[in-house]
């Protein structure tokens, strides 16, 4: 029994119970310590107004998810179509200009008359 540690002194608590002195509860701090709150805001949350309105009006979550998924795809597809149409319009203008220039320079008087007729036809089409 000589190799056992010495027991800690026993203390009687105010409620009448006994406890070892090394297991006493720590005293309660009476002065309040202000708590520091660190809030890191990196970016604003995404705007979900459309989804909230849709869900509030009885549209199912699947419809909202489809709108969220297919909406950007639709915008991308329309943008690609518009870019293709713009490229085709540019090519048509460039080719027309090239043909008119060649006809004017090569055709002589007949070429000049043909170019005038083409210009008149184009103007009359624009007026309609």
Tab-separated table of N, CA and C in Angstrom:
chain	number	residue	atom	x	y	z
A	1	UNK	N	0.801	-1.194	0.000
A	1	UNK	CA	0.000	0.000	0.000
A	1	UNK	C	0.845	1.259	0.000
A	2	UNK	N	2.093	1.117	0.113
A	2	UNK	CA	2.960	2.295	0.166
A	2	UNK	C	3.122	2.937	-1.219
A	3	UNK	N	2.808	2.217	-2.297
A	3	UNK	CA	2.978	2.782	-3.618
A	3	UNK	C	1.734	3.540	-4.115
A	4	UNK	N	0.663	3.615	-3.332
A	4	UNK	CA	-0.524	4.372	-3.714
A	4	UNK	C	-0.320	5.855	-3.441
A	5	UNK	N	-0.908	6.747	-4.258
A	5	UNK	CA	-0.747	8.182	-4.015
A	5	UNK	C	-1.537	8.622	-2.790
A	6	UNK	N	-1.086	9.710	-2.198
A	6	UNK	CA	-1.790	10.275	-1.046
A	6	UNK	C	-3.149	10.806	-1.520
A	7	UNK	N	-4.221	10.519	-0.820
A	7	UNK	CA	-5.513	11.061	-1.226
A	7	UNK	C	-5.558	12.561	-0.963
A	8	UNK	N	-6.279	13.257	-1.821
A	8	UNK	CA	-6.430	14.705	-1.662
A	8	UNK	C	-7.308	14.970	-0.453
A	9	UNK	N	-7.137	16.118	0.167
A	9	UNK	CA	-7.965	16.402	1.341
A	9	UNK	C	-9.435	16.517	0.948
A	10	UNK	N	-10.302	16.054	1.831
A	10	UNK	CA	-11.732	16.092	1.592
A	10	UNK	C	-12.275	17.400	2.148
A	11	UNK	N	-13.164	18.035	1.355
A	11	UNK	CA	-13.732	19.327	1.740
A	11	UNK	C	-15.251	19.187	1.747
A	12	UNK	N	-15.861	19.839	2.733
A	12	UNK	CA	-17.323	19.825	2.779
A	12	UNK	C	-17.839	21.055	2.026
A	13	UNK	N	-18.710	20.825	1.023
A	13	UNK	CA	-19.259	21.899	0.207
A	13	UNK	C	-20.427	22.574	0.923
A	14	UNK	N	-20.827	23.779	0.486
A	14	UNK	CA	-21.926	24.487	1.159
A	14	UNK	C	-23.250	23.731	1.133
A	15	UNK	N	-23.460	22.858	0.164
A	15	UNK	CA	-24.732	22.115	0.133
A	15	UNK	C	-24.695	20.884	1.027
A	16	UNK	N	-23.618	20.656	1.717
A	16	UNK	CA	-23.516	19.563	2.669
A	16	UNK	C	-22.849	18.325	2.135
A	17	UNK	N	-22.492	18.287	0.872
A	17	UNK	CA	-21.832	17.118	0.318
A	17	UNK	C	-20.322	17.261	0.463
A	18	UNK	N	-19.643	16.146	0.344
A	18	UNK	CA	-18.195	16.129	0.448
A	18	UNK	C	-17.586	15.916	-0.934
A	19	UNK	N	-16.421	16.512	-1.163
A	19	UNK	CA	-15.703	16.344	-2.427
A	19	UNK	C	-14.221	16.464	-2.156
A	20	UNK	N	-13.426	15.843	-3.021
A	20	UNK	CA	-11.982	15.990	-2.899
A	20	UNK	C	-11.598	17.403	-3.320
A	21	UNK	N	-10.563	17.928	-2.737
A	21	UNK	CA	-10.154	19.306	-2.981
A	21	UNK	C	-9.662	19.507	-4.419
A	22	UNK	N	-9.122	18.464	-5.029
A	22	UNK	CA	-8.635	18.630	-6.398
A	22	UNK	C	-9.750	18.511	-7.446
A	23	UNK	N	-10.977	18.219	-7.031
A	23	UNK	CA	-12.105	18.107	-7.955
A	23	UNK	C	-13.147	19.203	-7.728
A	24	UNK	N	-12.780	20.243	-7.033
A	24	UNK	CA	-13.730	21.332	-6.781
A	24	UNK	C	-14.049	22.063	-8.072
A	25	UNK	N	-15.296	22.498	-8.219
A	25	UNK	CA	-15.628	23.264	-9.419
A	25	UNK	C	-14.916	24.606	-9.414
A	26	UNK	N	-14.595	25.103	-10.615
A	26	UNK	CA	-13.902	26.381	-10.685
A	26	UNK	C	-14.877	27.490	-10.300
A	27	UNK	N	-14.393	28.513	-9.671
A	27	UNK	CA	-15.285	29.585	-9.254
A	27	UNK	C	-15.874	30.316	-10.466
A	28	UNK	N	-17.099	30.780	-10.341
A	28	UNK	CA	-17.780	31.485	-11.421
A	28	UNK	C	-17.225	32.893	-11.507
A	29	UNK	N	-16.967	33.305	-12.721
A	29	UNK	CA	-16.417	34.638	-12.937
A	29	UNK	C	-17.543	35.658	-12.793
A	30	UNK	N	-17.331	36.652	-11.976
A	30	UNK	CA	-18.403	37.618	-11.714
A	30	UNK	C	-18.379	38.787	-12.690
A	31	UNK	N	-17.232	39.135	-13.247
A	31	UNK	CA	-17.177	40.252	-14.183
A	31	UNK	C	-17.416	39.718	-15.592
A	32	UNK	N	-18.405	40.258	-16.305
A	32	UNK	CA	-18.675	39.751	-17.654
A	32	UNK	C	-17.565	40.158	-18.624
A	33	UNK	N	-17.171	39.228	-19.438
A	33	UNK	CA	-16.143	39.472	-20.437
A	33	UNK	C	-16.850	39.668	-21.775
A	34	UNK	N	-16.612	40.792	-22.441
A	34	UNK	CA	-17.287	40.984	-23.730
A	34	UNK	C	-16.807	39.951	-24.746
A	35	UNK	N	-17.771	39.447	-25.498
A	35	UNK	CA	-17.461	38.423	-26.484
A	35	UNK	C	-17.209	39.101	-27.824
A	36	UNK	N	-16.087	38.775	-28.441
A	36	UNK	CA	-15.735	39.352	-29.730
A	36	UNK	C	-16.244	38.425	-30.827
A	37	UNK	N	-17.031	38.994	-31.741
A	37	UNK	CA	-17.577	38.207	-32.844
A	37	UNK	C	-16.888	38.662	-34.125
A	38	UNK	N	-16.232	37.741	-34.787
A	38	UNK	CA	-15.586	38.037	-36.064
A	38	UNK	C	-16.504	37.540	-37.165
A	39	UNK	N	-16.967	38.459	-37.996
A	39	UNK	CA	-17.858	38.082	-39.084
A	39	UNK	C	-17.154	38.388	-40.398
A	40	UNK	N	-16.967	37.370	-41.192
A	40	UNK	CA	-16.300	37.527	-42.475
A	40	UNK	C	-17.340	37.415	-43.578
A	41	UNK	N	-17.547	38.487	-44.304
A	41	UNK	CA	-18.487	38.478	-45.417
A	41	UNK	C	-17.668	38.562	-46.694
A	42	UNK	N	-17.687	37.496	-47.455
A	42	UNK	CA	-16.882	37.455	-48.669
A	42	UNK	C	-17.650	37.936	-49.890
A	43	UNK	N	-18.926	37.574	-49.983
A	43	UNK	CA	-19.732	38.043	-51.101
A	43	UNK	C	-21.190	37.924	-50.697
A	44	UNK	N	-22.022	38.626	-51.421
A	44	UNK	CA	-23.441	38.583	-51.134
A	44	UNK	C	-24.012	37.237	-51.580
A	45	UNK	N	-25.012	36.749	-50.887
A	45	UNK	CA	-25.619	35.500	-51.319
A	45	UNK	C	-26.338	35.690	-52.648
A	46	UNK	N	-26.496	34.625	-53.417
A	46	UNK	CA	-27.172	34.775	-54.710
A	46	UNK	C	-28.621	35.191	-54.522
A	47	UNK	N	-29.124	35.944	-55.481
A	47	UNK	CA	-30.501	36.417	-55.416
A	47	UNK	C	-31.428	35.296	-55.846
A	48	UNK	N	-32.291	34.895	-54.966
A	48	UNK	CA	-33.200	33.790	-55.257
A	48	UNK	C	-34.650	34.262	-55.273
A	49	UNK	N	-34.866	35.521	-55.648
A	49	UNK	CA	-36.210	36.077	-55.631
A	49	UNK	C	-37.127	35.324	-56.580
A	50	UNK	N	-36.648	35.031	-57.776
A	50	UNK	CA	-37.491	34.352	-58.761
A	50	UNK	C	-37.885	32.973	-58.258
A	51	UNK	N	-36.929	32.258	-57.663
A	51	UNK	CA	-37.245	30.931	-57.150
A	51	UNK	C	-38.267	31.021	-56.023
A	52	UNK	N	-38.118	32.019	-55.142
A	52	UNK	CA	-39.062	32.147	-54.026
A	52	UNK	C	-40.458	32.461	-54.535
A	53	UNK	N	-40.546	33.352	-55.524
A	53	UNK	CA	-41.854	33.706	-56.074
A	53	UNK	C	-42.475	32.482	-56.734
A	54	UNK	N	-41.666	31.735	-57.489
A	54	UNK	CA	-42.190	30.562	-58.177
A	54	UNK	C	-42.671	29.511	-57.184
A	55	UNK	N	-41.897	29.271	-56.141
A	55	UNK	CA	-42.304	28.273	-55.157
A	55	UNK	C	-43.513	28.752	-54.373
A	56	UNK	N	-43.604	30.060	-54.132
A	56	UNK	CA	-44.741	30.589	-53.393
A	56	UNK	C	-46.020	30.543	-54.197
A	57	UNK	N	-45.936	30.543	-55.509
A	57	UNK	CA	-47.137	30.555	-56.329
A	57	UNK	C	-47.582	29.147	-56.711
A	58	UNK	N	-46.983	28.142	-56.146
A	58	UNK	CA	-47.451	26.787	-56.368
A	58	UNK	C	-46.693	26.021	-57.429
A	59	UNK	N	-45.709	26.612	-58.060
A	59	UNK	CA	-44.913	25.883	-59.043
A	59	UNK	C	-43.999	24.934	-58.282
A	60	UNK	N	-43.839	23.760	-58.779
A	60	UNK	CA	-43.040	22.769	-58.072
A	60	UNK	C	-41.552	23.058	-58.124
A	61	UNK	N	-40.832	22.399	-57.250
A	61	UNK	CA	-39.388	22.593	-57.184
A	61	UNK	C	-38.703	22.103	-58.451
A	62	UNK	N	-39.291	21.113	-59.118
A	62	UNK	CA	-38.698	20.632	-60.367
A	62	UNK	C	-38.722	21.695	-61.449
A	63	UNK	N	-39.817	22.464	-61.493
A	63	UNK	CA	-39.896	23.545	-62.487
A	63	UNK	C	-38.873	24.624	-62.188
A	64	UNK	N	-38.704	24.927	-60.917
A	64	UNK	CA	-37.719	25.941	-60.545
A	64	UNK	C	-36.319	25.455	-60.885
A	65	UNK	N	-36.030	24.201	-60.580
A	65	UNK	CA	-34.707	23.650	-60.893
A	65	UNK	C	-34.468	23.645	-62.400
A	66	UNK	N	-35.503	23.323	-63.173
A	66	UNK	CA	-35.351	23.333	-64.623
A	66	UNK	C	-35.091	24.748	-65.122
A	67	UNK	N	-35.780	25.732	-64.539
A	67	UNK	CA	-35.540	27.128	-64.935
A	67	UNK	C	-34.143	27.581	-64.599
A	68	UNK	N	-33.676	27.170	-63.434
A	68	UNK	CA	-32.325	27.558	-63.020
A	68	UNK	C	-31.284	26.887	-63.914
A	69	UNK	N	-31.545	25.657	-64.319
A	69	UNK	CA	-30.574	24.930	-65.139
A	69	UNK	C	-30.643	25.352	-66.601
A	70	UNK	N	-31.863	25.405	-67.160
A	70	UNK	CA	-31.996	25.655	-68.590
A	70	UNK	C	-32.001	27.132	-68.946
A	71	UNK	N	-32.220	28.024	-67.988
A	71	UNK	CA	-32.209	29.451	-68.279
A	71	UNK	C	-30.891	29.914	-68.870
A	72	UNK	N	-29.770	29.666	-68.192
A	72	UNK	CA	-28.477	30.065	-68.769
A	72	UNK	C	-28.159	29.345	-70.082
A	73	UNK	N	-28.606	28.098	-70.219
A	73	UNK	CA	-28.370	27.394	-71.484
A	73	UNK	C	-29.124	28.073	-72.622
A	74	UNK	N	-30.346	28.522	-72.354
A	74	UNK	CA	-31.125	29.209	-73.379
A	74	UNK	C	-30.459	30.521	-73.775
A	75	UNK	N	-29.978	31.261	-72.784
A	75	UNK	CA	-29.292	32.526	-73.079
A	75	UNK	C	-28.042	32.267	-73.914
A	76	UNK	N	-27.302	31.240	-73.574
A	76	UNK	CA	-26.105	30.900	-74.352
A	76	UNK	C	-26.436	30.503	-75.776
A	77	UNK	N	-27.495	29.714	-75.947
A	77	UNK	CA	-27.880	29.293	-77.299
A	77	UNK	C	-28.332	30.485	-78.133
A	78	UNK	N	-29.128	31.367	-77.548
A	78	UNK	CA	-29.585	32.546	-78.293
A	78	UNK	C	-28.421	33.467	-78.655
A	79	UNK	N	-27.459	33.578	-77.758
A	79	UNK	CA	-26.279	34.397	-78.047
A	79	UNK	C	-25.483	33.797	-79.210
A	80	UNK	N	-25.342	32.483	-79.220
A	80	UNK	CA	-24.617	31.825	-80.309
A	80	UNK	C	-25.344	32.015	-81.638
A	81	UNK	N	-26.666	31.914	-81.611
A	81	UNK	CA	-27.442	32.107	-82.844
A	81	UNK	C	-27.279	33.536	-83.348
A	82	UNK	N	-27.354	34.510	-82.419
A	82	UNK	CA	-27.210	35.914	-82.819
A	82	UNK	C	-25.822	36.174	-83.405
A	83	UNK	N	-24.798	35.560	-82.817
A	83	UNK	CA	-23.439	35.746	-83.340
A	83	UNK	C	-23.323	35.152	-84.743
A	84	UNK	N	-23.932	33.991	-84.965
A	84	UNK	CA	-23.890	33.382	-86.297
A	84	UNK	C	-24.611	34.247	-87.318
A	85	UNK	N	-25.772	34.781	-86.944
A	85	UNK	CA	-26.511	35.644	-87.871
A	85	UNK	C	-25.733	36.915	-88.186
A	86	UNK	N	-25.072	37.476	-87.181
A	86	UNK	CA	-24.268	38.680	-87.422
A	86	UNK	C	-23.115	38.375	-88.375
A	87	UNK	N	-22.490	37.229	-88.200
A	87	UNK	CA	-21.399	36.837	-89.103
A	87	UNK	C	-21.908	36.637	-90.533
A	88	UNK	N	-23.059	36.001	-90.666
A	88	UNK	CA	-23.622	35.800	-91.999
A	88	UNK	C	-24.000	37.129	-92.650
A	89	UNK	N	-24.557	38.056	-91.871
A	89	UNK	CA	-24.900	39.366	-92.424
A	89	UNK	C	-23.643	40.102	-92.881
A	90	UNK	N	-22.572	40.026	-92.086
A	90	UNK	CA	-21.307	40.658	-92.471
A	90	UNK	C	-20.767	40.054	-93.767
A	91	UNK	N	-20.810	38.733	-93.871
A	91	UNK	CA	-20.330	38.068	-95.090
A	91	UNK	C	-21.166	38.472	-96.298
A	92	UNK	N	-22.483	38.589	-96.122
A	92	UNK	CA	-23.338	38.988	-97.244
A	92	UNK	C	-23.011	40.402	-97.705
A	93	UNK	N	-22.795	41.318	-96.768
A	93	UNK	CA	-22.445	42.700	-97.130
A	93	UNK	C	-21.089	42.728	-97.838
A	94	UNK	N	-20.127	42.014	-97.304
A	94	UNK	CA	-18.787	42.016	-97.907
A	94	UNK	C	-18.805	41.407	-99.307
A	95	UNK	N	-19.533	40.325	-99.476
A	95	UNK	CA	-19.578	39.690	-100.795
A	95	UNK	C	-20.329	40.574	-101.800
A	96	UNK	N	-21.405	41.207	-101.370
A	96	UNK	CA	-22.138	42.108	-102.265
A	96	UNK	C	-21.250	43.274	-102.688
A	97	UNK	N	-20.541	43.841	-101.730
A	97	UNK	CA	-19.629	44.946	-102.046
A	97	UNK	C	-18.564	44.488	-103.041
A	98	UNK	N	-18.040	43.298	-102.824
A	98	UNK	CA	-17.019	42.770	-103.733
A	98	UNK	C	-17.561	42.555	-105.129
A	99	UNK	N	-18.745	41.980	-105.254
A	99	UNK	CA	-19.332	41.729	-106.574
A	99	UNK	C	-19.606	43.046	-107.290
A	100	UNK	N	-20.162	44.018	-106.580
A	100	UNK	CA	-20.463	45.317	-107.193
A	100	UNK	C	-19.175	45.995	-107.641
A	101	UNK	N	-18.139	45.929	-106.847
A	101	UNK	CA	-16.861	46.547	-107.229
A	101	UNK	C	-16.277	45.886	-108.471
A	102	UNK	N	-16.327	44.580	-108.537
A	102	UNK	CA	-15.785	43.868	-109.698
A	102	UNK	C	-16.597	44.194	-110.943
A	103	UNK	N	-17.922	44.208	-110.837
A	103	UNK	CA	-18.769	44.487	-112.001
A	103	UNK	C	-18.527	45.902	-112.500
A	104	UNK	N	-18.366	46.858	-111.591
A	104	UNK	CA	-18.107	48.247	-111.998
A	104	UNK	C	-16.775	48.366	-112.727
A	105	UNK	N	-15.755	47.711	-112.211
A	105	UNK	CA	-14.417	47.888	-112.779
A	105	UNK	C	-14.233	47.096	-114.078
A	106	UNK	N	-14.829	45.934	-114.198
A	106	UNK	CA	-14.603	45.084	-115.352
A	106	UNK	C	-15.606	45.364	-116.474
A	107	UNK	N	-16.807	45.681	-116.137
A	107	UNK	CA	-17.873	45.733	-117.113
A	107	UNK	C	-17.949	46.975	-117.957
A	108	UNK	N	-17.212	48.016	-117.664
A	108	UNK	CA	-17.292	49.244	-118.443
A	108	UNK	C	-18.629	49.920	-118.222
A	109	UNK	N	-19.216	50.448	-119.308
A	109	UNK	CA	-20.493	51.180	-119.210
A	109	UNK	C	-21.618	50.243	-118.828
A	110	UNK	N	-21.606	49.031	-119.388
A	110	UNK	CA	-22.658	48.071	-119.032
A	110	UNK	C	-22.556	47.676	-117.556
A	111	UNK	N	-21.340	47.553	-117.070
A	111	UNK	CA	-21.146	47.214	-115.654
A	111	UNK	C	-21.623	48.326	-114.739
A	112	UNK	N	-21.367	49.567	-115.116
A	112	UNK	CA	-21.816	50.694	-114.311
A	112	UNK	C	-23.338	50.743	-114.263
A	113	UNK	N	-23.975	50.507	-115.438
A	113	UNK	CA	-25.439	50.477	-115.468
A	113	UNK	C	-25.991	49.340	-114.620
A	114	UNK	N	-25.349	48.191	-114.685
A	114	UNK	CA	-25.797	47.041	-113.888
A	114	UNK	C	-25.657	47.348	-112.399
A	115	UNK	N	-24.560	47.994	-112.010
A	115	UNK	CA	-24.365	48.349	-110.602
A	115	UNK	C	-25.422	49.336	-110.148
A	116	UNK	N	-25.771	50.305	-111.028
A	116	UNK	CA	-26.830	51.269	-110.678
A	116	UNK	C	-28.158	50.544	-110.484
A	117	UNK	N	-28.438	49.604	-111.381
A	117	UNK	CA	-29.694	48.853	-111.263
A	117	UNK	C	-29.739	48.038	-109.970
A	118	UNK	N	-28.626	47.438	-109.623
A	118	UNK	CA	-28.567	46.671	-108.366
A	118	UNK	C	-28.772	47.603	-107.179
A	119	UNK	N	-28.152	48.773	-107.209
A	119	UNK	CA	-28.319	49.739	-106.123
A	119	UNK	C	-29.758	50.205	-106.014
A	120	UNK	N	-30.408	50.475	-107.162
A	120	UNK	CA	-31.815	50.898	-107.136
A	120	UNK	C	-32.699	49.787	-106.572
A	121	UNK	N	-32.432	48.559	-106.979
A	121	UNK	CA	-33.229	47.437	-106.487
A	121	UNK	C	-33.061	47.277	-104.970
A	122	UNK	N	-31.839	47.438	-104.503
A	122	UNK	CA	-31.589	47.321	-103.060
A	122	UNK	C	-32.302	48.429	-102.296
A	123	UNK	N	-32.276	49.668	-102.843
A	123	UNK	CA	-32.961	50.782	-102.173
A	123	UNK	C	-34.472	50.569	-102.140
A	124	UNK	N	-35.028	50.048	-103.235
A	124	UNK	CA	-36.479	49.831	-103.265
A	124	UNK	C	-36.882	48.720	-102.298
A	125	UNK	N	-36.000	47.740	-102.114
A	125	UNK	CA	-36.294	46.688	-101.123
A	125	UNK	C	-36.234	47.237	-99.707
A	126	UNK	N	-35.324	48.168	-99.455
A	126	UNK	CA	-35.208	48.747	-98.102
A	126	UNK	C	-36.408	49.616	-97.767
A	127	UNK	N	-37.023	50.245	-98.751
A	127	UNK	CA	-38.161	51.135	-98.499
A	127	UNK	C	-39.402	50.358	-98.097
A	128	UNK	N	-39.513	49.143	-98.512
A	128	UNK	CA	-40.726	48.359	-98.230
A	128	UNK	C	-40.827	47.998	-96.826
